[in-house]
Coordinates of C-alpha atoms and ligand atoms in Angstrom, one line a residue:
X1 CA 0.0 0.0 0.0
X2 CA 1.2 3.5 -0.8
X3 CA 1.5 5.5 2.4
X4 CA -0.2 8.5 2.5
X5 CA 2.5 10.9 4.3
X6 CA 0.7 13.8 5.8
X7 CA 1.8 14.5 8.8
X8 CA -1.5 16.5 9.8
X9 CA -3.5 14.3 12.4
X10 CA -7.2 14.5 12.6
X11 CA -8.9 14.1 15.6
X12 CA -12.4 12.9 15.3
X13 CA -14.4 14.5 18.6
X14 CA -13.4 17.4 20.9
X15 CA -14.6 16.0 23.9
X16 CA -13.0 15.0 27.5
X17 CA -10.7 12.6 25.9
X18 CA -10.5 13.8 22.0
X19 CA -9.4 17.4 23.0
X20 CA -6.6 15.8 25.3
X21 CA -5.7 13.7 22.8
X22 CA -4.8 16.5 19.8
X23 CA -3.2 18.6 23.0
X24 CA -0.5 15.5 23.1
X25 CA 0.2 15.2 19.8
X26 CA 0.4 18.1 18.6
X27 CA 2.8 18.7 21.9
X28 CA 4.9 16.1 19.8
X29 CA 4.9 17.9 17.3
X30 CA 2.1 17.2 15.0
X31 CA -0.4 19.2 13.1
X32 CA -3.5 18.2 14.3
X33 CA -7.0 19.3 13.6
X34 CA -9.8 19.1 15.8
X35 CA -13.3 17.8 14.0
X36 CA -16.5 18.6 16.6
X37 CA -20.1 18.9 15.1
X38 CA -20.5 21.1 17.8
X39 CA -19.8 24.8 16.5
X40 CA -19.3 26.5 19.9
X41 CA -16.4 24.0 20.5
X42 CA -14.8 24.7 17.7
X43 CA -14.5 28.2 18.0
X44 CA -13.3 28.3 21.8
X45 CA -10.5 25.9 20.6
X46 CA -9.7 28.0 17.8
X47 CA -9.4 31.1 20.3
X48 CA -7.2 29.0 22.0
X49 CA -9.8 28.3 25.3
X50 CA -10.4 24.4 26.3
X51 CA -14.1 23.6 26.4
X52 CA -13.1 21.4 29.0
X53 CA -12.5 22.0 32.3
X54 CA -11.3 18.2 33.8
X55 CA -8.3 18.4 33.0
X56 CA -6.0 21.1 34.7
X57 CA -3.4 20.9 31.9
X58 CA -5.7 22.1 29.0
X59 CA -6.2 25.6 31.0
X60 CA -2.9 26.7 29.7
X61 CA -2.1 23.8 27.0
X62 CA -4.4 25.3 24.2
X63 CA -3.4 28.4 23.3
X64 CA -0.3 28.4 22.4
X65 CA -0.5 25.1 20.4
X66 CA -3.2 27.3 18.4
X67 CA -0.8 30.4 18.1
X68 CA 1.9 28.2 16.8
X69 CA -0.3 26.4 14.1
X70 CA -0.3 23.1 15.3
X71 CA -3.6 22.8 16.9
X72 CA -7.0 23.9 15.2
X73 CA -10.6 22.9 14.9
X74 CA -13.5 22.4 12.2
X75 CA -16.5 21.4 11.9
X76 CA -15.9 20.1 8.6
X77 CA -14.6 16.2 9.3
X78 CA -14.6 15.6 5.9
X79 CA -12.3 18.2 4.7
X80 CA -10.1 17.5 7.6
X81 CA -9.8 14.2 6.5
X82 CA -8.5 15.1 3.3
X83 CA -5.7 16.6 4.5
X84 CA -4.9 14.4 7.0
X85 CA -2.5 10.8 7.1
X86 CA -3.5 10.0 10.4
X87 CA -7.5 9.9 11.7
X88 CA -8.2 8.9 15.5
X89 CA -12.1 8.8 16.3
X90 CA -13.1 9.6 20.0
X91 CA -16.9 10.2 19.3
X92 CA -19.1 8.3 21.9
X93 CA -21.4 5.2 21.5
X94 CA -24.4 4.9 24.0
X95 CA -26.8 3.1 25.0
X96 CA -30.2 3.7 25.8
X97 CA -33.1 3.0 28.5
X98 CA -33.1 -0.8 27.3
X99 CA -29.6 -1.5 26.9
X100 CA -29.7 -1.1 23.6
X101 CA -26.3 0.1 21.8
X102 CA -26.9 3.1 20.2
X103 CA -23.9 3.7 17.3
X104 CA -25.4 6.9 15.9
X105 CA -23.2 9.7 16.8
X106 CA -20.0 7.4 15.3
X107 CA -21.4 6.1 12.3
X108 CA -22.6 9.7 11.6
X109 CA -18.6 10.8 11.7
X110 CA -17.4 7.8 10.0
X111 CA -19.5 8.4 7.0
X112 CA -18.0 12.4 7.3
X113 CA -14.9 10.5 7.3
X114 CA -15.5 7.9 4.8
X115 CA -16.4 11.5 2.4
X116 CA -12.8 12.2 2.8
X117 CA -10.8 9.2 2.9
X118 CA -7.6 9.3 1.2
X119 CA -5.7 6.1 -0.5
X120 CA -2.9 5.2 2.3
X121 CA -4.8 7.5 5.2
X122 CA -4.7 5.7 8.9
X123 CA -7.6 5.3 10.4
X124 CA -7.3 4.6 14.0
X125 CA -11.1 3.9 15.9
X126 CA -10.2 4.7 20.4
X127 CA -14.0 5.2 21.0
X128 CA -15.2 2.0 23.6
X129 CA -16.8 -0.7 21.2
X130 CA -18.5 -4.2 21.2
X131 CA -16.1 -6.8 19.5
X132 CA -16.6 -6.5 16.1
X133 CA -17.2 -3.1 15.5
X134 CA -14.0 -1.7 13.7
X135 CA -13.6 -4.5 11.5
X136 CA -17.1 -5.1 10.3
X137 CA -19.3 -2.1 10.9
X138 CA -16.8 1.2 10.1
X139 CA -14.8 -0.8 7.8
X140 CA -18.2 -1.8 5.8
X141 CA -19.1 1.9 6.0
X142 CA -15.6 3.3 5.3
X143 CA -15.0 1.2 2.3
X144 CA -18.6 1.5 1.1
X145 CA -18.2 5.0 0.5
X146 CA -14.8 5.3 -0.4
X147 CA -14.5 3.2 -2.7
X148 CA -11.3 2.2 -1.0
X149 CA -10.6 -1.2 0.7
X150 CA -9.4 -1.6 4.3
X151 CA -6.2 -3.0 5.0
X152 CA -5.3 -2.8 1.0
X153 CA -5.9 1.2 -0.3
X154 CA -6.7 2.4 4.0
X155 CA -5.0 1.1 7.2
X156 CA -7.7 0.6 9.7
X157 CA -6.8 0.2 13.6
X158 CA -8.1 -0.1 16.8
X159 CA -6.9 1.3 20.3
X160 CA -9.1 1.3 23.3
X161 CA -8.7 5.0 25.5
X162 CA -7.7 3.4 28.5
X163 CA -7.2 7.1 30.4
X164 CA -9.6 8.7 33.0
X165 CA -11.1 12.1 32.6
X166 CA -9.1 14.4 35.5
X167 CA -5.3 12.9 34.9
X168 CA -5.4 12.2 31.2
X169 CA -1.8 13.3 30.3
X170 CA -0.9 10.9 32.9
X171 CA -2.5 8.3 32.4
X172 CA -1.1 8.4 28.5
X173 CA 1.9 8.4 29.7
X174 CA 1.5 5.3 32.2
X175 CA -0.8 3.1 31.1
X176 CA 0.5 0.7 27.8
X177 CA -1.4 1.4 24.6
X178 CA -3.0 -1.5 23.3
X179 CA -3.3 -1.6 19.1
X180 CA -5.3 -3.8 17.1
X181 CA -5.4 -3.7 13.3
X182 CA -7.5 -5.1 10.3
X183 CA -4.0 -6.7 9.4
X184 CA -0.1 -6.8 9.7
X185 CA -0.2 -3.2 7.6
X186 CA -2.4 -2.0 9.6
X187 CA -1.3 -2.9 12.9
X188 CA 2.3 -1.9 12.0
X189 CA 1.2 1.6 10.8
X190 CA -0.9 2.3 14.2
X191 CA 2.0 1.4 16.5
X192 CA 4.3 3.5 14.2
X193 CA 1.9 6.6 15.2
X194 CA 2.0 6.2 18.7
X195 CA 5.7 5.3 19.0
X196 CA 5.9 9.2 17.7
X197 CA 3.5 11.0 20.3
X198 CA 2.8 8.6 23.2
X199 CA 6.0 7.6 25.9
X200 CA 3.9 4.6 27.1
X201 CA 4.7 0.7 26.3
X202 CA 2.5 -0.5 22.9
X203 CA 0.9 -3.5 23.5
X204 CA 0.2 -4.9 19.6
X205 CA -2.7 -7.7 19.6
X206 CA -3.7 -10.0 16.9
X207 CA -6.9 -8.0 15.5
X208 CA -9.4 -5.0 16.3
X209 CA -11.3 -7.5 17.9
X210 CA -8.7 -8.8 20.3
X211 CA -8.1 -5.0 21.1
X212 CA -11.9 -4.1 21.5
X213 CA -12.1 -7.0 23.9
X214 CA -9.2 -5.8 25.7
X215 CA -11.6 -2.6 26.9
X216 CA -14.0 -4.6 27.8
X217 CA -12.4 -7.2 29.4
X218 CA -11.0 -4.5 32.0
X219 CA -14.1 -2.2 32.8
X220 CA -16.7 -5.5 33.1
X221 CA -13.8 -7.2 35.3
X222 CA -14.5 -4.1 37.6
X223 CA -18.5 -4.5 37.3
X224 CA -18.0 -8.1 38.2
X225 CA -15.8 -6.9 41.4
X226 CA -18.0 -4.6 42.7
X227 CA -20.8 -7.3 42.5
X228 CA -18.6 -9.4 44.3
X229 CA -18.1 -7.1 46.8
X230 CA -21.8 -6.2 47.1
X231 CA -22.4 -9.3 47.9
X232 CA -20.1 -10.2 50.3
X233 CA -21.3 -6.9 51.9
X234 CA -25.1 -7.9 52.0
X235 CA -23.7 -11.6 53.7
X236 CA -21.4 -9.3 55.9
X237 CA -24.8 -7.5 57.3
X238 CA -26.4 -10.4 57.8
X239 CA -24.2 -12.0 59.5
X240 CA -23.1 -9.0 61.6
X241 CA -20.0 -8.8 60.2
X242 CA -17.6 -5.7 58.6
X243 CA -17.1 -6.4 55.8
X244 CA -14.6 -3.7 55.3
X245 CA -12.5 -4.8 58.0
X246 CA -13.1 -8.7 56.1
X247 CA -12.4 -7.2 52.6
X248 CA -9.2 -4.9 53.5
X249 CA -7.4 -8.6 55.6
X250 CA -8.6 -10.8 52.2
X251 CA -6.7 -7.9 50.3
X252 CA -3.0 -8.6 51.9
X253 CA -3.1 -11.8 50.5
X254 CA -1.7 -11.0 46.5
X255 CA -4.5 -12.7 44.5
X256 CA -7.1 -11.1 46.5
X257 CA -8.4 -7.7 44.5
X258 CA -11.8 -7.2 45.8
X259 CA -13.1 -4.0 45.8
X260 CA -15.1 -1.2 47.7
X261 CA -19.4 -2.5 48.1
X262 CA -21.7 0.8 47.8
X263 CA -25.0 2.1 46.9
X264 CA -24.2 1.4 44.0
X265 CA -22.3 1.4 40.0
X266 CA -22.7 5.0 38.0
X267 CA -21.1 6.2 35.1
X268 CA -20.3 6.0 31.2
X269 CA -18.2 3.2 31.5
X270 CA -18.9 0.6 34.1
X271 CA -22.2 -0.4 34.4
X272 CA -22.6 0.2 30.0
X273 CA -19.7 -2.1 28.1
X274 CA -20.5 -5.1 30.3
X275 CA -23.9 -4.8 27.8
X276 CA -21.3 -4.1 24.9
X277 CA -19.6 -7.2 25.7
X278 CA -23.3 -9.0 25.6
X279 CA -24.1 -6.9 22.5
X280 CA -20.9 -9.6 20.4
X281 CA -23.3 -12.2 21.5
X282 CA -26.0 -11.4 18.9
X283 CA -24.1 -12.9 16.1
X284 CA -23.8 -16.3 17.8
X285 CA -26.8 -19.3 17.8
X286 CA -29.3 -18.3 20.7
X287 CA -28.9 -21.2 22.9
X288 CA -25.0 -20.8 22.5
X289 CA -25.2 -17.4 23.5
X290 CA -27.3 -17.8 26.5
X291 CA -24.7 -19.9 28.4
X292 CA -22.1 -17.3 27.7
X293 CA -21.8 -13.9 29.7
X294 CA -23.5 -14.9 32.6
X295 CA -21.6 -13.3 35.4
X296 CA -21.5 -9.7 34.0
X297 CA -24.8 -10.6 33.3
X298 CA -25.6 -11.3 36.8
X299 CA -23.0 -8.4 38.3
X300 CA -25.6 -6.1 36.4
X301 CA -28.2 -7.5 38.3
X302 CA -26.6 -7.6 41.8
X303 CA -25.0 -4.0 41.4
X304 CA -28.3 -2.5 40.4
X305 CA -30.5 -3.5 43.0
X306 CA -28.4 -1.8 45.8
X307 CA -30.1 0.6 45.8
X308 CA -33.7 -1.4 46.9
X309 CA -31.1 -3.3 49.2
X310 CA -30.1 0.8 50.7
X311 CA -33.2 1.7 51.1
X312 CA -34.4 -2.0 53.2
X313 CA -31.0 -0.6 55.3
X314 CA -31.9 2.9 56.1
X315 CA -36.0 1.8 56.8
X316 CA -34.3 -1.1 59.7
X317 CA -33.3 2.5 61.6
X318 CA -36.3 4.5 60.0
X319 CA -39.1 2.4 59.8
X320 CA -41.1 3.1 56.6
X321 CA -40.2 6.1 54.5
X322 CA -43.8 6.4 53.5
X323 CA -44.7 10.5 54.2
X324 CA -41.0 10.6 55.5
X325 CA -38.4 13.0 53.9
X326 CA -35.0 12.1 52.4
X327 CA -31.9 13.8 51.1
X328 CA -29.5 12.3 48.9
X329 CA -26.0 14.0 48.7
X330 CA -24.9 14.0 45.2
X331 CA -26.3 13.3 42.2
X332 CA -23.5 13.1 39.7
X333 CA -22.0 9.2 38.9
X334 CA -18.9 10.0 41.0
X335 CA -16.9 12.3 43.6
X336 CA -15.9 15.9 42.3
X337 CA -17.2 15.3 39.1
X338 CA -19.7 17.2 37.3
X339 CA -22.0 14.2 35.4
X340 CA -24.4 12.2 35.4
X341 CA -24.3 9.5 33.4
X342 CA -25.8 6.6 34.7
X343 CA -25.3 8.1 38.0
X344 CA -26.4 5.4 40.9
X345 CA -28.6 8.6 42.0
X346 CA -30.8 7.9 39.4
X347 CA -31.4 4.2 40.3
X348 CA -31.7 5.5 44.7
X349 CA -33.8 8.3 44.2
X350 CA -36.7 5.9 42.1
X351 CA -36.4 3.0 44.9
X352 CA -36.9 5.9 47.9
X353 CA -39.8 7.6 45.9
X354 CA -41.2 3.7 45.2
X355 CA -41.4 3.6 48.6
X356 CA -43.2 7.1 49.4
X357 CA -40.4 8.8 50.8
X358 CA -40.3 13.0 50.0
X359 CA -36.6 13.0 48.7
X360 CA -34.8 15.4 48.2
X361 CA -31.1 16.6 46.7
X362 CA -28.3 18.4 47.4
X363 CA -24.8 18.8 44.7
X364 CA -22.8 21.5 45.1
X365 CA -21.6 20.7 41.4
X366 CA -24.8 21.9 40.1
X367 CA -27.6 24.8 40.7
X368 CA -30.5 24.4 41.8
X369 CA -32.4 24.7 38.5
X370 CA -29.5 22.1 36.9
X371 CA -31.1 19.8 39.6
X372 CA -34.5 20.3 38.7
X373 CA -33.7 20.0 35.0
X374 CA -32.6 16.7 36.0
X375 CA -35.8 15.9 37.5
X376 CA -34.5 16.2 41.3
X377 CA -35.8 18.5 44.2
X378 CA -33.5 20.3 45.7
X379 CA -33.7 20.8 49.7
X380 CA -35.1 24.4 50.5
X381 CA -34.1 25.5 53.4
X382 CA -37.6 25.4 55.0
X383 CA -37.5 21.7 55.1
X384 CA -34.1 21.0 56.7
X385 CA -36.4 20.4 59.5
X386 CA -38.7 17.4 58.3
X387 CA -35.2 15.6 57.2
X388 CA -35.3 11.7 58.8
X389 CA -32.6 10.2 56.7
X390 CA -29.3 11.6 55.1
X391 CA -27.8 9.4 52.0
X392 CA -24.3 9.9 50.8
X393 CA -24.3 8.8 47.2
X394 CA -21.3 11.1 45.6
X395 CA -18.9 11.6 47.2
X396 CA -17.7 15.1 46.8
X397 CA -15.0 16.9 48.8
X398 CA -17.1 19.3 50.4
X399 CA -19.0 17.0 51.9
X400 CA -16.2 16.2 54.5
X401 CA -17.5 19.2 56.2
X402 CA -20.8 19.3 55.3
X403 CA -23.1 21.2 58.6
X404 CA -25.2 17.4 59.4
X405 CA -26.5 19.2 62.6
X406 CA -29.3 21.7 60.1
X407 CA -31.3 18.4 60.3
X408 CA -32.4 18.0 63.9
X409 CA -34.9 15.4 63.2
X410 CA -32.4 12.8 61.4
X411 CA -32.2 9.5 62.6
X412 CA -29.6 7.8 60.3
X413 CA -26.8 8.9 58.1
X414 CA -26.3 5.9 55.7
X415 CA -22.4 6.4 54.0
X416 CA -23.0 5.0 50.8
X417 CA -19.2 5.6 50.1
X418 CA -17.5 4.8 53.1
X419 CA -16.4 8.7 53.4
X420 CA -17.4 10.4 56.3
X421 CA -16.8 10.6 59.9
X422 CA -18.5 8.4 62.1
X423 CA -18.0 10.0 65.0
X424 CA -19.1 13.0 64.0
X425 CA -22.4 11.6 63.4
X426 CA -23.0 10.4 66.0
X427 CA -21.9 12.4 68.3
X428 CA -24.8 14.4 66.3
X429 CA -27.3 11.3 68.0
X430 CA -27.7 9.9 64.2
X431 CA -26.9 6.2 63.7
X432 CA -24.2 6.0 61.0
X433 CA -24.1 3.4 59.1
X434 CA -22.6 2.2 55.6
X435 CA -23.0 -1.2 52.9
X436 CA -21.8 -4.1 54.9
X437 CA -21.2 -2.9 58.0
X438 CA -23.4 -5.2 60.1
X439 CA -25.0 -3.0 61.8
X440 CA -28.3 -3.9 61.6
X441 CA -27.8 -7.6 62.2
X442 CA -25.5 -6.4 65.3
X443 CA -28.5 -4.9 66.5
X444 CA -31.3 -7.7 65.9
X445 CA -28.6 -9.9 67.6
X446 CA -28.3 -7.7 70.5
X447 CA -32.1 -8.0 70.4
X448 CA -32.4 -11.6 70.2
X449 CA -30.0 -12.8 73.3
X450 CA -32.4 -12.0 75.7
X451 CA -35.4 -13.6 74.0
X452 CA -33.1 -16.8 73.6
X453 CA -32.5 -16.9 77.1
X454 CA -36.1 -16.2 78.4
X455 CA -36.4 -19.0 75.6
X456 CA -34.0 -21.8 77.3
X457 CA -35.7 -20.4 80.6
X458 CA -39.3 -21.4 79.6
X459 CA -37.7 -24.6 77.9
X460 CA -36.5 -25.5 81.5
X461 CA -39.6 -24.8 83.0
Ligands
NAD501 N1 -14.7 10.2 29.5 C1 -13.9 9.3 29.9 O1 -13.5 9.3 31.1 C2 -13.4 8.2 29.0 C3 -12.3 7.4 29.4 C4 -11.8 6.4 28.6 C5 -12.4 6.3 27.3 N2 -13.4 7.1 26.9 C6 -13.9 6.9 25.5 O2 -14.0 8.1 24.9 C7 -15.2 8.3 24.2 C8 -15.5 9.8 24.2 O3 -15.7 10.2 25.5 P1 -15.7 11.7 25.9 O4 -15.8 11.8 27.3 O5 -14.6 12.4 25.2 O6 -17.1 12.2 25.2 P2 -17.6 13.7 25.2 O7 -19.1 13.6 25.3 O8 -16.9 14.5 26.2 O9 -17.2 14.2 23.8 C9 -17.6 13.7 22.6 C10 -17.5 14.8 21.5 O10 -17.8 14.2 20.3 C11 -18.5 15.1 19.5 N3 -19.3 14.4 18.5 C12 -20.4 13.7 18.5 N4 -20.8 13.3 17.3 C13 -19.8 13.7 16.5 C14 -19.6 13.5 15.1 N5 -20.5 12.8 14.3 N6 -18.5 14.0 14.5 C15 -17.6 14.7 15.3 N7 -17.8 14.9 16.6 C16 -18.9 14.4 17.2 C17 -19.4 15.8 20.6 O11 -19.9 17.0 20.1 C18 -18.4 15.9 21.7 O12 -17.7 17.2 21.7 C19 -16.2 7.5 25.1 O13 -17.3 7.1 24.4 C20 -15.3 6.3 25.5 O14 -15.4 5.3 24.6 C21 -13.9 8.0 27.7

């Protein structure tokens, strides 16, 4: 194949991670150009401002990779593409209310793309995708309207984005970049490109699909954990046990990696690719794909009804939340981050309302008519009073000094996060308690000794 030589790299998506992205190469000296539908993105980038806040470095990064020509933005993908030897594609898949994967938003870009395509270009797919994906569905697209065939006139790769939003530049430079192509060509063309801008190890893999697994080997692995964990929590309570204490001992022991138990899983990654990794399933016989999958299957389950299972906790101090009022502290997916997506809240503040509680909400990350956007109340001040149960779901900074004694009438703070100070609390005269702590079976056992002995006592009799 004749290589196409450009040295401009086009970056597919100026989000979290594509904006990081085209900050390091173009740090290594490449041209790059930034490709966003979104118009308003691609003007701040062009006056040299980051549209993203995450990541501390972009604050200052920006600008002067735009002054000195190496960094710039369109919204024309397909004109980029042109120019460009090297494509990387960040854009997001979803998935929506039924688990279904939703490849809109990245087809959309790879037909932009497909417009463009050059003989020799480098196409390199990072977005997160079910097994399959870059081989059959882009390439079919890709060569469909190019004319041009992958792996013969187009290299076509895959590398999972293996960073997290918040310490992306680090984590490119730690983690090991894992590269998959559509064949030997291919594969040798993508590691070529990141030899030149990343300083991590390049892990090379037989195909795309070996490298999509990769991805989603890693994130259901943690899905499966937590589950684990959530279970061992829920056997921990009703045993009386702390399972933290149990968890943290297993842990010294070097094949023992279990993981925190909460209120539950939230996020963009975590609880969605294990149903990417069930979405490679649909190409297989029905009864063979039924017997496959079924512990992420089953982790999905288990992590999702924590919340019901938080709710039981909190009503064994409560007694039913009917009439009662609730506040949930933070609604986004994760501490100090700003988003939602498939936050945990989301799944906590259905099971409370489902079982007639007034809840209420309080983010710092957000204003109040953000919250109500989202479809949350917000506490007004007014009610601080009728508050009978505190839930920490997010667990944001600020809430290691959050004022607990404005609710008067609270009877139990439940620490869905392991994160605040016990004694604190309840030196405040609210029971604490957290996932797995035993508190409640410590409790009904305290209860029960005395009926056992009157027991033995009218035995005797
Ligand atoms: N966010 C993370 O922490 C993280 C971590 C690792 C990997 N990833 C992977 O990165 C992908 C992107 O995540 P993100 O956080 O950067 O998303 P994001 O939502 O922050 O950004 C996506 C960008 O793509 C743009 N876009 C949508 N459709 C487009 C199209 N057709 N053409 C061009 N641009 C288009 C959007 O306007 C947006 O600016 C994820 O789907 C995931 O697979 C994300």
């Amino acid at each position: 194949m004749q290589t196409n030589f450009s040295s401009i790299v086009a970056v597919v998506g100026m989000g979290k991670i594509g904006l990081p992205l085209a900050v390091q190469y173009a740090q290594h000296g490449r041209q790059v150009i930034g490709c966003d539908i979104d118009a308003t993105v691609v003007e701040k980038i062009n006056t040299g401002q980051s549209p993203i806040q995450e990541e501390p470095e972009l604050a200052t990064g920006v600008a002067p990779l735009v002054q000195k020509g190496l960094l710039s933005a369109t919204v024309d993908t397909t004109e980029a593409v042109k120019s460009a030897g090297v494509v990387v594609v960040i854009v997001p898949v979803v998935i929506d209310d039924q688990h279904r994967v939703n490849f809109q938003g990245i087809d959309a870009a790879t037909k932009a793309i497909g417009f463009g395509l050059q003989p020799g270009t480098l196409v390199i797919y990072e977005t997160t995708l079910p097994v399959g994906t870059t081989a059959r569905r882009f390439g079919q697209i890709l060569e469909h309207i190019s004319n041009l065939q992958a792996g013969h006139d187009f290299y076509l790769a895959y590398s999972p984005e293996r960073v997290s939003s918040g310490h992306i530049f680090r984590d490119l430079r730690v983690y090991p970049k894992i590269v998959g192509g559509v064949n030997e060509q291919s594969l040798d063309a993508a590691a070529a490109f990141y030899r030149s801008v990343l300083d991590s190890a390049i892990i090379t893999m037989a195909s795309t699909d070996e490298a999509e697994f990769v991805k989603l080997i890693e994130t259901t692995y943690r899905d499966v954990n937590i589950a684990l964990a959530n279970e061992y929590a829920c056997f921990a309570d009703a045993q009386g046990l702390d399972v933290a204490a149990a968890i943290a001992a297993a842990n010294t022991q070097p094949y023992s990696h279990i993981h925190s138990p909460g209120v539950g899983v939230g996020g963009h990654c975590i609880p969605v690719y294990p149903y990417f990794l069930l979405k490679g399933l649909e190409e297989l016989t029905q009864n063979t794909g039924e017997r496959m999958l079924l512990l992420p299957r089953t982790a999905r389950s288990v992590n999702d009804a924590m919340a019901e299972y938080t709710v039981s906790r909190i009503e064994a101090v409560t007694g039913s939340l009917a009439q009662r009022s609730v506040l949930m502290l933070g609604v986004a997916y994760r501490g100090n981050v700003r988003e939602t997506a498939f936050s945990s809240a989301r799944l906590l503040h259905s099971a409370l309302l489902a079982h007639g509680a007034n809840v209420y909400v309080d983010d710092p990350l957000f204003s109040a008519a953000e919250l109500c956007a989202l479809g949350y109340t917000p506490l007004p001040e007014e009610h601080e009073h009728e508050i009978r149960a505190v839930l920490l779901q997010a667990n944001h900074s600020t809430y290691q000094s959050f004022d607990f004694s404005r609710f008067p009438h609270c009877q139990v703070v439940m620490d869905g996060r392991c994160a605040l100070d016990r004694a604190y609390i309840e030196a405040l005269g609210m029971h604490y308690m957290t996932i797995g702590d035993g508190n409640r079976c410590k409790q009904r056992k305290q209860q029960v000794v005395p009926l056992a002995v009157s027991g033995e006592a009218a035995i005797g009799g």
